[in-house]
XYZ file of C-alpha atoms in Angstrom:
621
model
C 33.453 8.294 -13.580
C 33.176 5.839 -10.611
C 34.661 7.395 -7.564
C 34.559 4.596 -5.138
C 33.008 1.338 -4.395
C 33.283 -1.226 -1.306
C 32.097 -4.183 0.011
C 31.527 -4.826 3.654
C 29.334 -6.905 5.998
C 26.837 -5.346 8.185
C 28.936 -5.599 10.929
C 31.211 -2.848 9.815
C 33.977 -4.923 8.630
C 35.840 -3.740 5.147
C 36.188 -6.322 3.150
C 37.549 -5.193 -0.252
C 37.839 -1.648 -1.863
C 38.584 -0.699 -5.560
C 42.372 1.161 -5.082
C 41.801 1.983 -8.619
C 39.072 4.392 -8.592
C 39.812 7.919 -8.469
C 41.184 10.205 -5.725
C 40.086 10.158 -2.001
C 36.198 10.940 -1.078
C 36.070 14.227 0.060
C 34.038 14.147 3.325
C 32.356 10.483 4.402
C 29.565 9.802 2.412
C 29.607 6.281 3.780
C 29.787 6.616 7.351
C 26.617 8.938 6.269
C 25.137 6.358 4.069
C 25.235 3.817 6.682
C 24.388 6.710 9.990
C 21.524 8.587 7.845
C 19.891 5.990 5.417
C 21.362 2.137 6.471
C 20.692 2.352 10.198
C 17.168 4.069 10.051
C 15.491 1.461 7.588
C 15.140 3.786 4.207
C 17.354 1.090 2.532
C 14.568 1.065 0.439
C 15.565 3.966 -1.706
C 16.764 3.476 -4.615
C 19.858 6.771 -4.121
C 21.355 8.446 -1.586
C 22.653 12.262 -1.757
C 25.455 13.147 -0.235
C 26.863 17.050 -0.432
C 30.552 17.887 1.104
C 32.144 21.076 0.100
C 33.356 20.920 -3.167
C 32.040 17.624 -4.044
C 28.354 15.800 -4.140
C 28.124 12.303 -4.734
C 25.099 10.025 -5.509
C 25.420 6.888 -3.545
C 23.704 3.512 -4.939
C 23.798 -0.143 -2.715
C 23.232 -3.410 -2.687
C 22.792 -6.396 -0.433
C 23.610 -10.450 -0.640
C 20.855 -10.716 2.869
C 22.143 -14.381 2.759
C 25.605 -13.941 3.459
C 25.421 -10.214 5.376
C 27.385 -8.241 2.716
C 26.733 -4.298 1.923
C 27.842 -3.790 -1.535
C 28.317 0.708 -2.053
C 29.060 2.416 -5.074
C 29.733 6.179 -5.175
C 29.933 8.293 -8.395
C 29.564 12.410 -8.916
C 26.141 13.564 -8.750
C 26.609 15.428 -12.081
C 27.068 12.259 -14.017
C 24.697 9.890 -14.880
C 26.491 6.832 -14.930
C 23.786 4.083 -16.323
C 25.457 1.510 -15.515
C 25.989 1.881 -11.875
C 22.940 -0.535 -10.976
C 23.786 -3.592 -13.595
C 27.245 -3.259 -12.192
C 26.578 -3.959 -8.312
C 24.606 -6.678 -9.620
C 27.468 -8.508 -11.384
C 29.517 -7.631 -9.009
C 27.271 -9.169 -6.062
C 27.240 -11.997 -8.038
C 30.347 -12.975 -8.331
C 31.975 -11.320 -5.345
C 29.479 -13.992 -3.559
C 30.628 -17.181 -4.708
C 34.651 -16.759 -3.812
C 33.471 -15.526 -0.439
C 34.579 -16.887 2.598
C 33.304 -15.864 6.294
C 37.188 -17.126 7.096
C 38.945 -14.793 4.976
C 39.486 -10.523 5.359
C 41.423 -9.817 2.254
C 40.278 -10.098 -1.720
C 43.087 -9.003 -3.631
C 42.023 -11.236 -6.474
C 39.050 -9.756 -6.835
C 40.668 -6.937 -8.554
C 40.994 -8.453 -11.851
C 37.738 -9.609 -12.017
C 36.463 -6.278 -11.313
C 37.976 -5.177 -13.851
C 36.523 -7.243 -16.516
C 33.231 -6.734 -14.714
C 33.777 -3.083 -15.207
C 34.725 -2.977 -19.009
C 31.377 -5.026 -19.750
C 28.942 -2.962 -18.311
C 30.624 0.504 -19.867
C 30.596 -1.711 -22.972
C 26.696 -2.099 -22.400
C 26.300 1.074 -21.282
C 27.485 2.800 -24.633
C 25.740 0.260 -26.786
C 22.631 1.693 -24.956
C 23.861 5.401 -25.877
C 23.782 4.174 -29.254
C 20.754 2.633 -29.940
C 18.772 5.768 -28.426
C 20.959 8.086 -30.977
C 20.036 6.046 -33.814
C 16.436 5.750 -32.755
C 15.823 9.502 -32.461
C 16.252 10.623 -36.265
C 13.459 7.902 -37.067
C 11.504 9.138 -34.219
C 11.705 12.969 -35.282
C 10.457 11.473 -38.835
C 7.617 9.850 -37.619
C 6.617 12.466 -35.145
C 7.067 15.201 -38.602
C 4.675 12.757 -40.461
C 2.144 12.813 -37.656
C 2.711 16.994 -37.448
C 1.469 17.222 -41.270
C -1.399 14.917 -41.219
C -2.818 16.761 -38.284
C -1.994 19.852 -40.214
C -3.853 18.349 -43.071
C -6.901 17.203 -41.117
C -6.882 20.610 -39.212
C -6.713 22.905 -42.777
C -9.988 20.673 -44.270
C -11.990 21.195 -41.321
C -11.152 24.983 -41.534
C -12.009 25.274 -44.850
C -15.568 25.128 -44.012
C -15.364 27.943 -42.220
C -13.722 30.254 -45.066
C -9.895 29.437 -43.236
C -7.714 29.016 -45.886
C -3.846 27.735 -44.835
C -2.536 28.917 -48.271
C -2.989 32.834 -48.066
C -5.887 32.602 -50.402
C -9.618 34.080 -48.876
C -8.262 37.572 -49.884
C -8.761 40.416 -47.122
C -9.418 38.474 -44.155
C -6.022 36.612 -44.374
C -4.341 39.304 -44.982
C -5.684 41.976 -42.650
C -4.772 38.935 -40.008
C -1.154 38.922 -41.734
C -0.704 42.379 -41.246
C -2.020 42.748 -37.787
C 0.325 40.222 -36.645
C 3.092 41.093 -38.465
C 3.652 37.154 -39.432
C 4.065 36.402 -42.765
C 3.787 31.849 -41.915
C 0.279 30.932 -42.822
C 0.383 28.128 -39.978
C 1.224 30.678 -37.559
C -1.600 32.917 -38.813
C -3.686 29.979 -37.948
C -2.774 29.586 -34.481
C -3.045 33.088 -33.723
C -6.610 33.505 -35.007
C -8.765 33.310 -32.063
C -6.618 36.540 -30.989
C -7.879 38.232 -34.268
C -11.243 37.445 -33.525
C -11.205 39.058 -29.652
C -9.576 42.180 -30.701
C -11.769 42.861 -33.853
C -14.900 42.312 -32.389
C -17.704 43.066 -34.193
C -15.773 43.524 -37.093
C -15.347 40.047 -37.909
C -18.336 38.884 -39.034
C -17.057 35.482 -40.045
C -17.987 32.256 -38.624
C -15.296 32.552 -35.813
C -16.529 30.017 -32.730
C -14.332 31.197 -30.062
C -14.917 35.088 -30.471
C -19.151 33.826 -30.681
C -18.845 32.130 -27.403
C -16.860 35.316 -25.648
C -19.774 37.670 -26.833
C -21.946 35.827 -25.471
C -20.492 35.171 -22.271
C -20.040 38.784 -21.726
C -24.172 39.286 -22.523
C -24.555 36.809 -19.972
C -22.683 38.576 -17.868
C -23.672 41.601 -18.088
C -27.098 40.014 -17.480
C -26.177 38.858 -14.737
C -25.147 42.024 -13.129
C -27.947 43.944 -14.113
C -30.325 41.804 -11.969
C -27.446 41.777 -9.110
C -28.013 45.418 -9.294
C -31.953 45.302 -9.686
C -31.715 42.728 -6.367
C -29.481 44.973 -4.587
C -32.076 48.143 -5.279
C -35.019 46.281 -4.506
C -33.220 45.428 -1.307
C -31.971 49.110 -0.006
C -35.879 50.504 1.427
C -35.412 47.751 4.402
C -34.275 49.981 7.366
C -36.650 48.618 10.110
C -34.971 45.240 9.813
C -31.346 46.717 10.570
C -32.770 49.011 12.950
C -34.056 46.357 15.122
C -30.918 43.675 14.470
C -29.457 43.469 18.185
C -27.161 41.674 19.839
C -28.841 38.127 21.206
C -29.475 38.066 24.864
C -29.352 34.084 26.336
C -31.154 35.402 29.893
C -32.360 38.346 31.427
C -29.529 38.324 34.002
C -27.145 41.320 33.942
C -23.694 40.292 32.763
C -20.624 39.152 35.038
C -18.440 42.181 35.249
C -15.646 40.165 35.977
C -14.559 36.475 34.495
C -11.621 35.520 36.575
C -11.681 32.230 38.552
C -8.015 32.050 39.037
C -6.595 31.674 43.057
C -6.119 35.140 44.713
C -2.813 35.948 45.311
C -3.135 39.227 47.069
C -5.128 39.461 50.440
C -4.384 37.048 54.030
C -2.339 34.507 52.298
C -5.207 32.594 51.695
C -4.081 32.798 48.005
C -0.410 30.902 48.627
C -2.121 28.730 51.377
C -4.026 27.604 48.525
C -0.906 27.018 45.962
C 0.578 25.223 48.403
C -2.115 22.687 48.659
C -2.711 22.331 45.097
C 1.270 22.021 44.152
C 1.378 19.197 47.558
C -1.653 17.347 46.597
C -0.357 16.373 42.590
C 2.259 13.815 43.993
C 4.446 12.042 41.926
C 5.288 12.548 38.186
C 4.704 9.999 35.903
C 8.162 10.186 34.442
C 9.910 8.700 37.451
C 7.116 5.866 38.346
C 5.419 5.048 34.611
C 8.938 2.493 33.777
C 8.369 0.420 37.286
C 4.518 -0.058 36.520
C 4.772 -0.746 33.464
C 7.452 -3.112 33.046
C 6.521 -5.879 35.282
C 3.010 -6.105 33.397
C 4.422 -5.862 30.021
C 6.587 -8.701 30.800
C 3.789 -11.037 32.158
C 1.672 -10.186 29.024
C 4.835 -11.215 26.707
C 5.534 -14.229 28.611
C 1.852 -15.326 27.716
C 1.985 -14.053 24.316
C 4.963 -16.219 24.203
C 3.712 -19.680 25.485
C 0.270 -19.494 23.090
C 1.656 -18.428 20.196
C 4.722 -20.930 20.359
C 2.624 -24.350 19.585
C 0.931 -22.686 17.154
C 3.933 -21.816 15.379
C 5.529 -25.232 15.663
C 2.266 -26.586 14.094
C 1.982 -23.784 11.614
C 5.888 -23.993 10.831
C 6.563 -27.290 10.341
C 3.544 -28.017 6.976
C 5.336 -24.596 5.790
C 8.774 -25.724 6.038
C 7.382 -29.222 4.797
C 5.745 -27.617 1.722
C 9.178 -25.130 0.761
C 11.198 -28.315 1.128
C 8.829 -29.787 -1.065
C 8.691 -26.736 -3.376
C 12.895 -26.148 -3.186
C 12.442 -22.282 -2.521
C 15.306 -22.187 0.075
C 15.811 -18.113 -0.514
C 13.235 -15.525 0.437
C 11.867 -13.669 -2.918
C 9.860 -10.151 -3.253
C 7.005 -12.416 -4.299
C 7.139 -14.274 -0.955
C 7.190 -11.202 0.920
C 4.648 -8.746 -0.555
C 1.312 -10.404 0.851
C 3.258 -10.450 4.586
C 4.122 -6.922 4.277
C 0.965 -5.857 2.388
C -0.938 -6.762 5.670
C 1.775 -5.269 7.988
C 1.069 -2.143 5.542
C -2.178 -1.696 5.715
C -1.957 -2.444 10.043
C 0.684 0.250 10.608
C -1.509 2.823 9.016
C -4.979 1.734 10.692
C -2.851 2.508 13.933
C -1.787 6.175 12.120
C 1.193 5.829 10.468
C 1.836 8.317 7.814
C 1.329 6.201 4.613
C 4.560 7.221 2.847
C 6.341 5.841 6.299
C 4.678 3.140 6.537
C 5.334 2.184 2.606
C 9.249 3.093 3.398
C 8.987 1.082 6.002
C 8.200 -1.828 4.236
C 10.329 -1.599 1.588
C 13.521 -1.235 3.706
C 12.355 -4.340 5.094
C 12.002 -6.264 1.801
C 15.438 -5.139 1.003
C 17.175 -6.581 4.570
C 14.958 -9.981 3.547
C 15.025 -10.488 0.381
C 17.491 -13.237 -0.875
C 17.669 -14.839 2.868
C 17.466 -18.118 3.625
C 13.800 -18.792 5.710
C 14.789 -20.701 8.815
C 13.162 -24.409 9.313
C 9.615 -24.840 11.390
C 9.030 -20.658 10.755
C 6.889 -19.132 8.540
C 7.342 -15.495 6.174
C 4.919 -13.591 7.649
C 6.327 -14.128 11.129
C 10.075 -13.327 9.757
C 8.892 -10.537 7.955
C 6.735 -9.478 11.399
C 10.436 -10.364 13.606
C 11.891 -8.174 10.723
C 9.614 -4.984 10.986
C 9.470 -5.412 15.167
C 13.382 -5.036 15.063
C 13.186 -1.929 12.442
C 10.667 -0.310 14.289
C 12.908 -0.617 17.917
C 15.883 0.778 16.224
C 13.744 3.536 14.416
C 11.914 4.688 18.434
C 14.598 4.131 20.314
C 16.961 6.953 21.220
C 20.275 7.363 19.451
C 21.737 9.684 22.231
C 21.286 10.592 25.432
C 18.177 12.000 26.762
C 18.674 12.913 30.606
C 17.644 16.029 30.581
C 18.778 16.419 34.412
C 21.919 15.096 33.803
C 22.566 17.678 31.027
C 20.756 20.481 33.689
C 23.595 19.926 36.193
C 26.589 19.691 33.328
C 25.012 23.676 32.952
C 24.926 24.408 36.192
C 28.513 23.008 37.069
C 29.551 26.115 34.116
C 27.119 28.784 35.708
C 24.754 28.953 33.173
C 20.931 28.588 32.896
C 19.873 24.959 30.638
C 17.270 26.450 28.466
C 14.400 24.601 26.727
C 12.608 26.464 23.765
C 9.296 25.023 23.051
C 7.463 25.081 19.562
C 4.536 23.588 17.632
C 1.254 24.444 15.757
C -1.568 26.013 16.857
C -3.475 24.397 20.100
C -1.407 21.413 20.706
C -0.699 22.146 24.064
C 2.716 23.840 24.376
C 2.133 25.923 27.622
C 0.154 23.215 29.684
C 3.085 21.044 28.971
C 5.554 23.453 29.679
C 3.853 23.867 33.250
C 4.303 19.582 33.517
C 8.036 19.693 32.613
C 8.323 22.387 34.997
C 6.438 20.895 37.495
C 8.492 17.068 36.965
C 11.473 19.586 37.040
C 10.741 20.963 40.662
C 10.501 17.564 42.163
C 14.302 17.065 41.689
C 15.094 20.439 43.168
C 15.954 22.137 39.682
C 14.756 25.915 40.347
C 12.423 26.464 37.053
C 12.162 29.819 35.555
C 8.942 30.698 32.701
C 9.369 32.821 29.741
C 6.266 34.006 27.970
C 7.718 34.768 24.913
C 4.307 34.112 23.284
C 3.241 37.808 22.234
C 1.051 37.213 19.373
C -2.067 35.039 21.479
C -4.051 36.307 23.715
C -4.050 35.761 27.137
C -0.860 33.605 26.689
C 0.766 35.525 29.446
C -2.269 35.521 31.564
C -2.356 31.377 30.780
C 1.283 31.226 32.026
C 1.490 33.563 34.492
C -1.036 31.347 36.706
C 0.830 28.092 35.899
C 3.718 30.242 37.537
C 1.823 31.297 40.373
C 0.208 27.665 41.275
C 3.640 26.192 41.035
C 5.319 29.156 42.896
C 8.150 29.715 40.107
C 9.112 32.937 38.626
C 7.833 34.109 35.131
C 9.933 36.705 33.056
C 7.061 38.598 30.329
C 7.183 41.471 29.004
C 3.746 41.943 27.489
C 2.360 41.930 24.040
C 4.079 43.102 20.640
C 6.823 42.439 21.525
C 10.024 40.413 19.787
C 9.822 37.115 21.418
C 13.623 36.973 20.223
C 14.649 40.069 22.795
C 12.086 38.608 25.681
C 13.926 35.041 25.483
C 17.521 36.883 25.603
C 16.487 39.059 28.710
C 14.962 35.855 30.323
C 18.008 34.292 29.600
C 20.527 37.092 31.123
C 18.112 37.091 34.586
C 17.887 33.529 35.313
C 21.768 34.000 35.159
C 21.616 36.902 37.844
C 19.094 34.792 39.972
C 21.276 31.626 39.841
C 17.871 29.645 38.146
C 19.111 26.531 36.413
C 16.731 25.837 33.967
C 14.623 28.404 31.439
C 11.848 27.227 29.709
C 10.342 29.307 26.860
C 6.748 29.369 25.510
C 7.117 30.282 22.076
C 3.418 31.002 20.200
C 2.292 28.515 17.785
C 2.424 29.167 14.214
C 1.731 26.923 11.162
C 4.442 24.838 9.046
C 3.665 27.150 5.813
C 3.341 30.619 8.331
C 6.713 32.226 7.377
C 6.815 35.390 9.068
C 6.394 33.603 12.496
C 8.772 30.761 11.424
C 11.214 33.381 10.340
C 10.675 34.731 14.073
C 11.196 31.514 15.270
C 14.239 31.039 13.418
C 15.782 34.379 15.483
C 14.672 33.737 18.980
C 16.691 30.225 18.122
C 19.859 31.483 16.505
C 19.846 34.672 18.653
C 19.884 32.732 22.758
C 21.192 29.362 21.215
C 18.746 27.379 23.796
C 20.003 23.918 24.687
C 17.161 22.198 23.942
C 14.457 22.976 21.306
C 11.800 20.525 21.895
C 8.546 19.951 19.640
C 5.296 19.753 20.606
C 3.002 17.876 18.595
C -0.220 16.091 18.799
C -0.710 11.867 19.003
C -4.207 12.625 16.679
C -2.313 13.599 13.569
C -1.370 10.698 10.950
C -0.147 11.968 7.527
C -0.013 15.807 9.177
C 2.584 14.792 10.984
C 5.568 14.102 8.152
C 4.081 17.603 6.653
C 4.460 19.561 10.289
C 7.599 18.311 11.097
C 9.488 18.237 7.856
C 8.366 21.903 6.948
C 9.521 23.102 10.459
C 12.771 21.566 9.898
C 12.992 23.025 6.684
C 12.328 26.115 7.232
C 14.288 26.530 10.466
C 16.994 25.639 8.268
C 16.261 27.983 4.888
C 15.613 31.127 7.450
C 18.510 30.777 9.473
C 21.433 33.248 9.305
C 23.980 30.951 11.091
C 26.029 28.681 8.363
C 25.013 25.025 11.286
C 21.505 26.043 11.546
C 19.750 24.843 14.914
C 16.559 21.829 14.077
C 14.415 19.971 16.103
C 16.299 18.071 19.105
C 13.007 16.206 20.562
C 9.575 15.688 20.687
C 7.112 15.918 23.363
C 3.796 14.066 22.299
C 0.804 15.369 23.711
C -2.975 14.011 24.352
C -1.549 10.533 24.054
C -4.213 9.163 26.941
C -7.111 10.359 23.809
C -5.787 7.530 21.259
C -6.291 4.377 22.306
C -3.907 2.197 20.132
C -3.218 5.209 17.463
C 0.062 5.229 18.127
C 1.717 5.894 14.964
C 2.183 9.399 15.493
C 4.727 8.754 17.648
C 6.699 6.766 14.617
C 5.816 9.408 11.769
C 7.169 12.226 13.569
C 10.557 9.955 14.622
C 10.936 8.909 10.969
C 10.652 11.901 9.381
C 13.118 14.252 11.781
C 14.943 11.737 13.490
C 14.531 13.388 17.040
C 13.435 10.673 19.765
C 10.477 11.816 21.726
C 11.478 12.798 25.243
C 8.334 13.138 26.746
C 4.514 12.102 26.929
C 1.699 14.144 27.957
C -1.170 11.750 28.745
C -3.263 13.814 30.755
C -5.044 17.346 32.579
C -2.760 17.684 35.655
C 0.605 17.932 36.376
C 2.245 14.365 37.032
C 0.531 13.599 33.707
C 4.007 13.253 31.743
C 5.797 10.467 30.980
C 8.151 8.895 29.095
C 7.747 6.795 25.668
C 7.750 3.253 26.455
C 8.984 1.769 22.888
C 8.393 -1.880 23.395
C 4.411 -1.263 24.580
C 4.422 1.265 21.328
C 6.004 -1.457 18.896
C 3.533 -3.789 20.292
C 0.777 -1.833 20.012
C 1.468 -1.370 16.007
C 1.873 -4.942 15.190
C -1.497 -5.848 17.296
């Protein structure tokens, strides 16, 4: 049964609902619809899923792009009503030519929704049964088909002394009896069994029995001369006797391999620190906006005055020639080779290509069925199109002021805490050591936990970021539960009054699920403010894989009944790309977490912030 449907514009106003449909919606599937699915350009689907406690819906749309309407209907997800689709259709149809952009109320629409209804259940059941009454003669047909290959099958047996009709006398019915079937057919099909267990017994013309003999003699052929090798090969002890390590030089080797800045001795260590913290100036997260704006408007302003005469001349023979023509209405046809070539540009720059086809889609739906605007071409309103879907996709839907959010902590006496996480050698602790750095230029006291016990010299790696930016570091070694080390970290920034924590966590795989399970504690356990993930600008398809698995699985391991997911993304060896930028998109479509931060370099001002207008540009280039 139909639970709901409604008609709206896209600017949120509620035009007409059915009154008739059903009891309330438990929950609000639409304000989800339009949050999760409407508003991040995956109108392309064809569903949407929608679970509430005690209820899940399936959620199918609509549009009329001409006149701005949003057409919804909602039904249980454990019916299949079939004809949900044909029904928006009519109902789009009609519902469009007694609109008025005057009017707010339809009442009169009810009736002919009604009749609208009753035809396509009519259609619907006329559908059920044709498919009932096609079935028997299907079953028939598909029997027929059964025998003849039986047939076929029991003639070219009977070469081979395999008789379907329990004649051939012992060999029949020793198989009979050793399978305890008494069905000839299913004597048959259980033959090349007989033929493996008996052996050499069966000395009829059996293929599939042949062929396992005599993969075993080549087998066992095979091992023999693996053995005869592997004797031949045992009277060779000179050569492991004089197998040694190799030796590059003849110069003894370095007893000790640490280049870090002393710290003990005449204070020539901090003297040192001191230099090297004074001498990195400015982040790049409070200058990159002032540099970069004034340029990126000069270059827009140009891009501007060439390309408009050349759209003028362009536009004008293509509004000439649809005038001519009389198609007034955008159609799929008109937009597929326009967003077949924004396709195929969106993942040279390294869009995932499942985004990048979702992508286009969603903007075939919001286009289709529009009117095309005089002296302007498709492929520049379907370019407008994807430019304004890709803004509203990178740009952030909350806030991301990190120091804003640092004093609301500090105002209720507790540490902010930032819990870093990622793959394997994407730069988690170097960029840690940037946002710490960017951190101590506003006077935020910074405090490190190395809560990466499974690598390595990960403690050693952060404990001299501490030192050269003179901050404290809480570690408690190796093999240990990062979980506890983060919760003890936590509990002494709050005795030393430090306002922010930031946690190195050790990077583990998507599919790793012991660490992710790990993972899963240290983040239900301290509850961190932020959990921020660090991923690479190289990846392209990786990056929907990555980020959707660690989601996932943050969510399936988690003991709490609101599990804790991804809240941003810090991109890292963005300066190594050139125009790749698509990264940056993937990993925004697929969680929805805006990145917060850009590492685009070695030292420590080399962190920024995501420009999204220079990102968009660079993907349509």
């Amino acid at each position: 049964m139909l639970e709901q449907l409604l008609i709206f514009t896209r600017g949120g106003l509620i035009l007409w609902t059915c009154k008739e449909l059903g009891n309330a919606l438990k929950g609000s599937p639409i304000d989800t619809l339009i949050r999760s699915c409407l508003l991040e350009e995956r109108s392309g689907a064809a569903s949407y899923s929608y679970d509430a406690p005690g209820a899940s819906y399936t959620l199918k749309w609509t549009f009329h792009n001409e006149l701005g309407l949003v057409f919804v209907a909602v039904y249980q997800r454990i019916l299949h009503l079939l004809y949900v689709d044909e029904l928006l259709a009519m109902v789009r149809r009609e519902f469009s030519e007694i609109y008025d952009p005057k009017r707010t109320v339809y009442n009169d629409f009810n009736e002919t929704f009604r009749q609208l209804r009753r035809e396509a259940e009519a259609r619907a059941e006329e559908l059920k049964e044709s498919k009932q009454t096609d079935k028997p003669v299907n079953n028939k047909k598909k029997q027929g088909l059964v025998q003849k290959a039986g047939s076929d099958k029991g003639s070219k047996k009977s070469e081979g002394s395999l008789a379907t009709d329990g004649g051939d006398g012992d060999k029949a019915k020793g198989r009979k009896l050793e399978n305890g079937h008494s069905n000839g057919n299913h004597v048959e099909m259980e033959e090349p069994r007989a033929g493996v267990v008996n052996g050499k017994e069966n000395t009829s013309s059996n293929i599939s029995a042949f062929d396992v003999s005599k993969l075993q003699k080549r087998t066992k052929g095979v091992k023999k001369t693996d053995t005869v090798v592997n004797k031949g090969s045992k009277p060779d002890p000179k050569k492991k006797a004089t197998k040694k390590n190799r030796v590059w030089d003849d110069a003894p080797p370095e007893e000790k391999l640490d280049f870090t800045d002393p710290v003990d001795g005449n204070g020539s260590g901090n003297d040192n620190i001191e230099v090297v913290a004074a001498n990195q100036g400015e982040s790049m997260m409070d200058i990159e906006e002032i540099i970069c704006s004034d340029s990126e408007g000069e270059v827009d302003d140009n891009v501007q005055k060439d390309s408009k005469p050349e759209a003028k001349k362009k536009g004008w023979f293509s509004s000439m020639f649809q005038s001519i023509a009389g198609k007034a209405n955008l159609e799929k046809e008109d937009l597929e080779p326009a967003l077949k070539a924004l396709k195929d540009g969106l993942m040279t720059k390294n869009v995932a290509e499942e985004i990048a086809e979702k992508l286009c889609e969603s903007v075939a739906a919001s286009l289709e069925g529009k009117k095309l605007a005089s002296f302007t071409r498709v492929s520049s309103t379907v370019r407008a199109a994807m430019e304004d879907a890709l803004v509203r996709i990178l740009t952030p839907r909350r806030s991301i002021d990190i120091l804003r959010d640092v004093h609301a902590a500090k105002e209720q006496r507790k540490p902010y805490v930032v819990v870093f996480v990622g793959v394997n050698g994407v730069g988690k602790s170097t960029n840690l050591a940037k946002v710490a750095y960017w951190l101590l230029q506003h006077n935020v006291s910074v405090m490190m936990a190395a809560c990466d016990t499974f690598r390595s010299g990960a403690v050693e790696q952060l404990r001299t970021h501490a030192r050269r930016l003179q901050i404290p570091i809480f570690e408690k070694g190796y093999e240990k539960d990062p979980a506890i080390v983060a919760k003890e970290a936590i509990q002494e920034a709050t005795r030393n009054g430090s306002d922010v924590v930031l946690v190195d966590t050790a990077g583990r795989m998507q599919d790793n699920e012991p660490l992710t399970r790990a993972l899963s504690k240290l983040i239900y356990l301290n509850n961190p403010d932020l959990v921020l993930f660090v991923g690479e600008a190289l990846v392209g398809n990786d990056a929907v894989d990555q980020l959707s698995k660690f989601n996932q699985k943050l969510a399936d391991l988690s003991t709490s009944p609101t599990p804790r997911l991804i809240d941003g993304i810090l991109l890292t060896k963005f300066d190594t790309i050139d125009d790749k930028v698509g990264a940056a998109l993937s990993m925004v479509y697929i969680s929805g977490a805006p990145v917060m931060f850009v590492g685009c370099g070695q030292s420590y001002t080399d962190l920024k912030k995501l420009n999204v207008k220079s990102i968009v540009k660079t993907l349509l280039k």
